[in-house]
Coordinates of C-alpha atoms and ligand atoms in Angstrom, one line a residue:
M20 CA 82.2 119.4 66.0
V21 CA 84.9 118.0 63.2
S22 CA 83.3 116.8 60.0
D23 CA 83.8 113.0 59.1
K24 CA 87.0 114.7 57.0
F25 CA 89.1 114.0 59.6
I26 CA 91.3 111.3 58.5
L27 CA 93.7 109.1 60.4
A28 CA 96.7 107.0 59.3
V29 CA 97.1 103.7 62.2
L30 CA 100.3 102.7 62.0
V31 CA 100.3 99.5 64.7
S32 CA 102.0 95.7 64.7
G33 CA 100.6 93.6 67.0
R34 CA 97.4 93.1 68.2
G35 CA 95.5 96.3 67.5
S36 CA 93.1 96.9 70.7
N37 CA 94.4 100.4 71.3
L38 CA 93.4 100.4 67.3
Q39 CA 90.2 98.8 68.1
A40 CA 89.0 101.2 70.7
I41 CA 90.0 103.8 68.3
I42 CA 87.4 102.3 66.0
D43 CA 85.1 101.1 68.3
S44 CA 85.1 104.9 69.1
I45 CA 84.3 105.5 65.0
E46 CA 81.4 103.4 65.2
I47 CA 79.5 104.5 68.3
R48 CA 79.9 108.9 67.0
S49 CA 82.4 109.4 70.1
L50 CA 85.0 110.0 67.4
P51 CA 84.1 112.6 64.6
V52 CA 87.0 111.8 62.8
K53 CA 87.8 108.1 59.5
I54 CA 90.6 106.4 59.1
G55 CA 92.1 106.3 55.9
L56 CA 95.1 103.7 56.7
V57 CA 95.8 100.9 58.7
I58 CA 100.2 99.2 59.1
S59 CA 101.3 97.3 60.2
D60 CA 105.2 96.3 59.7
V61 CA 104.6 92.7 60.7
K62 CA 103.0 90.9 57.9
N63 CA 99.7 89.2 59.9
S64 CA 99.5 91.0 62.4
F65 CA 96.1 90.6 64.3
A66 CA 95.3 94.2 64.1
L67 CA 94.8 93.8 60.1
E68 CA 92.4 91.6 60.6
R69 CA 90.6 93.8 62.8
A70 CA 90.9 96.5 60.3
R71 CA 89.4 94.0 57.6
K72 CA 87.1 93.0 59.5
H73 CA 85.6 96.7 59.4
N74 CA 86.3 96.9 55.8
I75 CA 89.7 100.1 57.0
D76 CA 92.3 99.8 53.7
E77 CA 95.8 98.0 55.5
L78 CA 98.5 97.2 54.7
F79 CA 101.0 95.2 55.7
L80 CA 104.7 97.3 54.4
D81 CA 107.9 95.1 54.7
P82 CA 110.7 97.0 56.4
K83 CA 112.8 93.8 54.8
T84 CA 112.2 94.7 52.0
F85 CA 113.7 98.2 52.4
P86 CA 118.2 98.7 52.0
D87 CA 118.0 100.8 54.9
R88 CA 115.2 103.1 57.2
K89 CA 115.4 106.3 55.5
N90 CA 113.9 104.4 52.4
Y91 CA 111.5 102.5 54.5
E92 CA 110.0 105.5 55.6
Q93 CA 109.9 107.1 52.9
A94 CA 107.5 104.4 51.5
L95 CA 105.5 104.9 54.7
V96 CA 104.9 108.6 53.8
E97 CA 104.0 107.7 50.1
Q98 CA 100.7 105.5 51.5
I99 CA 100.0 108.0 54.1
Q100 CA 100.5 111.6 52.4
A101 CA 97.9 109.5 49.3
K102 CA 95.6 110.1 51.6
S103 CA 95.8 112.8 52.6
V104 CA 96.4 112.0 56.8
N105 CA 95.1 114.8 59.1
L106 CA 96.3 112.9 61.9
V107 CA 99.5 109.8 62.4
C108 CA 98.6 107.7 65.4
L109 CA 100.8 105.1 66.5
A110 CA 98.9 102.0 67.8
G111 CA 101.7 100.0 69.1
F112 CA 104.0 99.9 66.3
M113 CA 107.0 99.1 67.3
R114 CA 109.5 100.6 65.6
I115 CA 111.3 104.1 65.7
L116 CA 111.0 106.4 63.6
G117 CA 113.4 108.6 62.5
K118 CA 114.1 112.4 61.1
H119 CA 112.9 111.8 57.7
F120 CA 109.7 110.5 58.4
I121 CA 108.9 113.2 61.5
N122 CA 110.4 116.4 60.1
T123 CA 107.2 115.8 57.5
F124 CA 104.5 115.2 60.2
S125 CA 105.5 117.4 62.5
D126 CA 102.9 117.6 65.8
R127 CA 101.3 115.5 63.2
I128 CA 102.4 112.0 65.2
I129 CA 101.1 110.8 68.2
N130 CA 101.7 108.1 70.3
I131 CA 99.9 105.9 73.3
H132 CA 102.7 104.4 75.9
P133 CA 102.2 102.1 78.6
S134 CA 103.5 104.0 81.7
L135 CA 103.8 107.5 83.4
L136 CA 106.4 109.2 81.4
P137 CA 109.1 110.6 81.5
A138 CA 108.9 107.9 84.3
F139 CA 109.9 104.1 82.3
P140 CA 110.5 105.1 78.5
G141 CA 111.3 102.1 76.6
L142 CA 110.6 99.2 75.9
N143 CA 109.2 96.3 78.9
V144 CA 107.6 99.2 81.3
Q145 CA 105.1 97.8 82.8
K146 CA 107.2 94.9 84.2
R147 CA 110.0 98.3 85.1
A148 CA 107.2 100.0 86.9
L149 CA 106.5 97.1 89.1
E150 CA 109.9 95.0 90.0
H151 CA 111.1 99.6 90.8
G152 CA 108.0 99.7 93.2
A153 CA 106.2 102.4 91.6
R154 CA 103.1 102.6 93.9
F155 CA 101.4 104.1 90.5
S156 CA 101.5 103.0 86.7
G157 CA 99.1 104.3 83.9
C158 CA 99.2 105.2 80.4
T159 CA 100.2 108.4 78.7
V160 CA 99.4 110.2 74.8
H161 CA 101.8 111.9 73.8
Y162 CA 102.9 113.4 70.5
V163 CA 106.4 112.1 68.6
N164 CA 109.4 114.0 68.4
E165 CA 112.9 112.7 68.2
E166 CA 113.6 111.2 71.6
V167 CA 112.0 107.4 72.0
D168 CA 108.9 108.6 74.2
G169 CA 109.9 111.6 74.8
G170 CA 107.4 114.6 72.8
P171 CA 105.2 117.5 74.6
I172 CA 102.3 114.7 76.8
I173 CA 98.8 115.4 75.0
L174 CA 96.7 113.2 78.1
Q175 CA 97.5 110.9 81.2
S176 CA 95.5 108.9 83.3
V177 CA 96.9 107.0 86.9
V178 CA 96.3 103.5 87.9
P179 CA 97.7 101.8 91.3
I180 CA 99.9 99.5 91.8
Y181 CA 99.4 96.5 94.3
D182 CA 101.3 94.9 95.6
N183 CA 99.9 91.9 95.0
D184 CA 100.1 92.1 91.0
S185 CA 102.1 91.2 88.5
E186 CA 103.2 91.8 84.9
A187 CA 100.1 90.8 83.3
L188 CA 97.0 91.7 85.4
L189 CA 99.6 95.6 85.4
S190 CA 99.8 95.3 81.9
E191 CA 96.0 94.8 81.8
R192 CA 94.4 97.7 84.4
I193 CA 96.9 99.8 82.4
L194 CA 95.8 99.5 78.5
E195 CA 92.0 99.9 80.1
Q196 CA 93.1 102.8 80.7
E197 CA 94.9 102.7 76.6
H198 CA 90.9 103.1 75.9
I199 CA 89.6 105.6 77.3
I200 CA 92.9 108.1 76.5
Y201 CA 93.7 107.4 73.1
P202 CA 90.4 108.1 71.3
E203 CA 89.7 110.8 73.9
A204 CA 93.7 112.6 72.7
I205 CA 92.6 112.1 69.0
R206 CA 89.3 113.7 69.6
L207 CA 90.9 117.0 71.0
I208 CA 92.7 117.3 68.1
A209 CA 90.3 116.5 65.5
E210 CA 88.5 119.6 67.1
N211 CA 91.9 121.6 67.5
R212 CA 91.1 122.1 71.7
L213 CA 95.4 121.6 71.6
T214 CA 97.9 124.6 71.9
L215 CA 101.5 123.3 71.9
S216 CA 103.1 125.5 74.0
G217 CA 107.3 123.9 74.0
R218 CA 107.1 121.5 75.9
R219 CA 103.2 121.5 77.0
V220 CA 100.2 120.8 75.5
L221 CA 97.1 123.8 76.4
H222 CA 93.2 122.2 77.0
N223 CA 90.9 125.0 74.9
K224 CA 88.1 125.7 76.6
Ligands
GAR307 C1 100.2 99.4 74.4 O1 100.0 98.6 75.4 C2 101.1 100.3 74.2 O2 100.6 101.2 75.0 C3 102.5 100.3 73.6 O3 101.9 98.6 72.6 C4 100.4 98.1 73.6 C5 100.1 97.3 72.1 O4 98.6 96.8 72.0 N1 103.2 100.2 73.1 C6 104.3 100.7 73.0 O5 104.9 100.1 74.0 C7 105.2 101.9 72.2 N2 106.3 102.3 72.9 P1 97.7 96.9 71.2 O6 98.3 96.2 69.5 O7 96.4 96.0 72.1 O8 96.8 98.5 71.2

């Protein structure tokens, strides 16, 4: 068990269905953590509305109002530190984070990605998996390091790719699994059940 003093910051850019999955898991009490803050780099993203609806502090931090990436990331860092956050969760946050941010929260940033990493890092990955002819795809929760989509893998879930699949159907099938494994990965971290051993994440009993 952990207390609800384990605090998350969730960084978003869009519709926020993964944020919603985390909120729902907290509200049914299967995830004993608290969301201290949701930050979006996109104005009016639906994720912010979801946060407001659940009385979670939220903030739009506009990258265009900062001179460069370092300054923007410093503002993110300050907002997150002000909430005494234990874990930063990227949930559809479509911005690459630099050294400064990553080093500040070393081994305390995780991301959800809609492919079976290390296959298909980057963007448009459902379409690329389909076009490549992969028979399976899925999703990955991983720690964030300086290599884009390259950090140690925490959890994965596999889905089949069918002959008559479309990008939309595959994305939907993957998203359903994202909503299961992301809250589960957060729970494993909050309960201190993971050990990093080089590139490997060992799951303690
Ligand atoms: C999700 O599919 C997530 O895996 C992906 O963006 C979507 C966000 O959906 N993230 C990435 O591609 C990051 N490289 P959501 O806003 O509904 O959670």
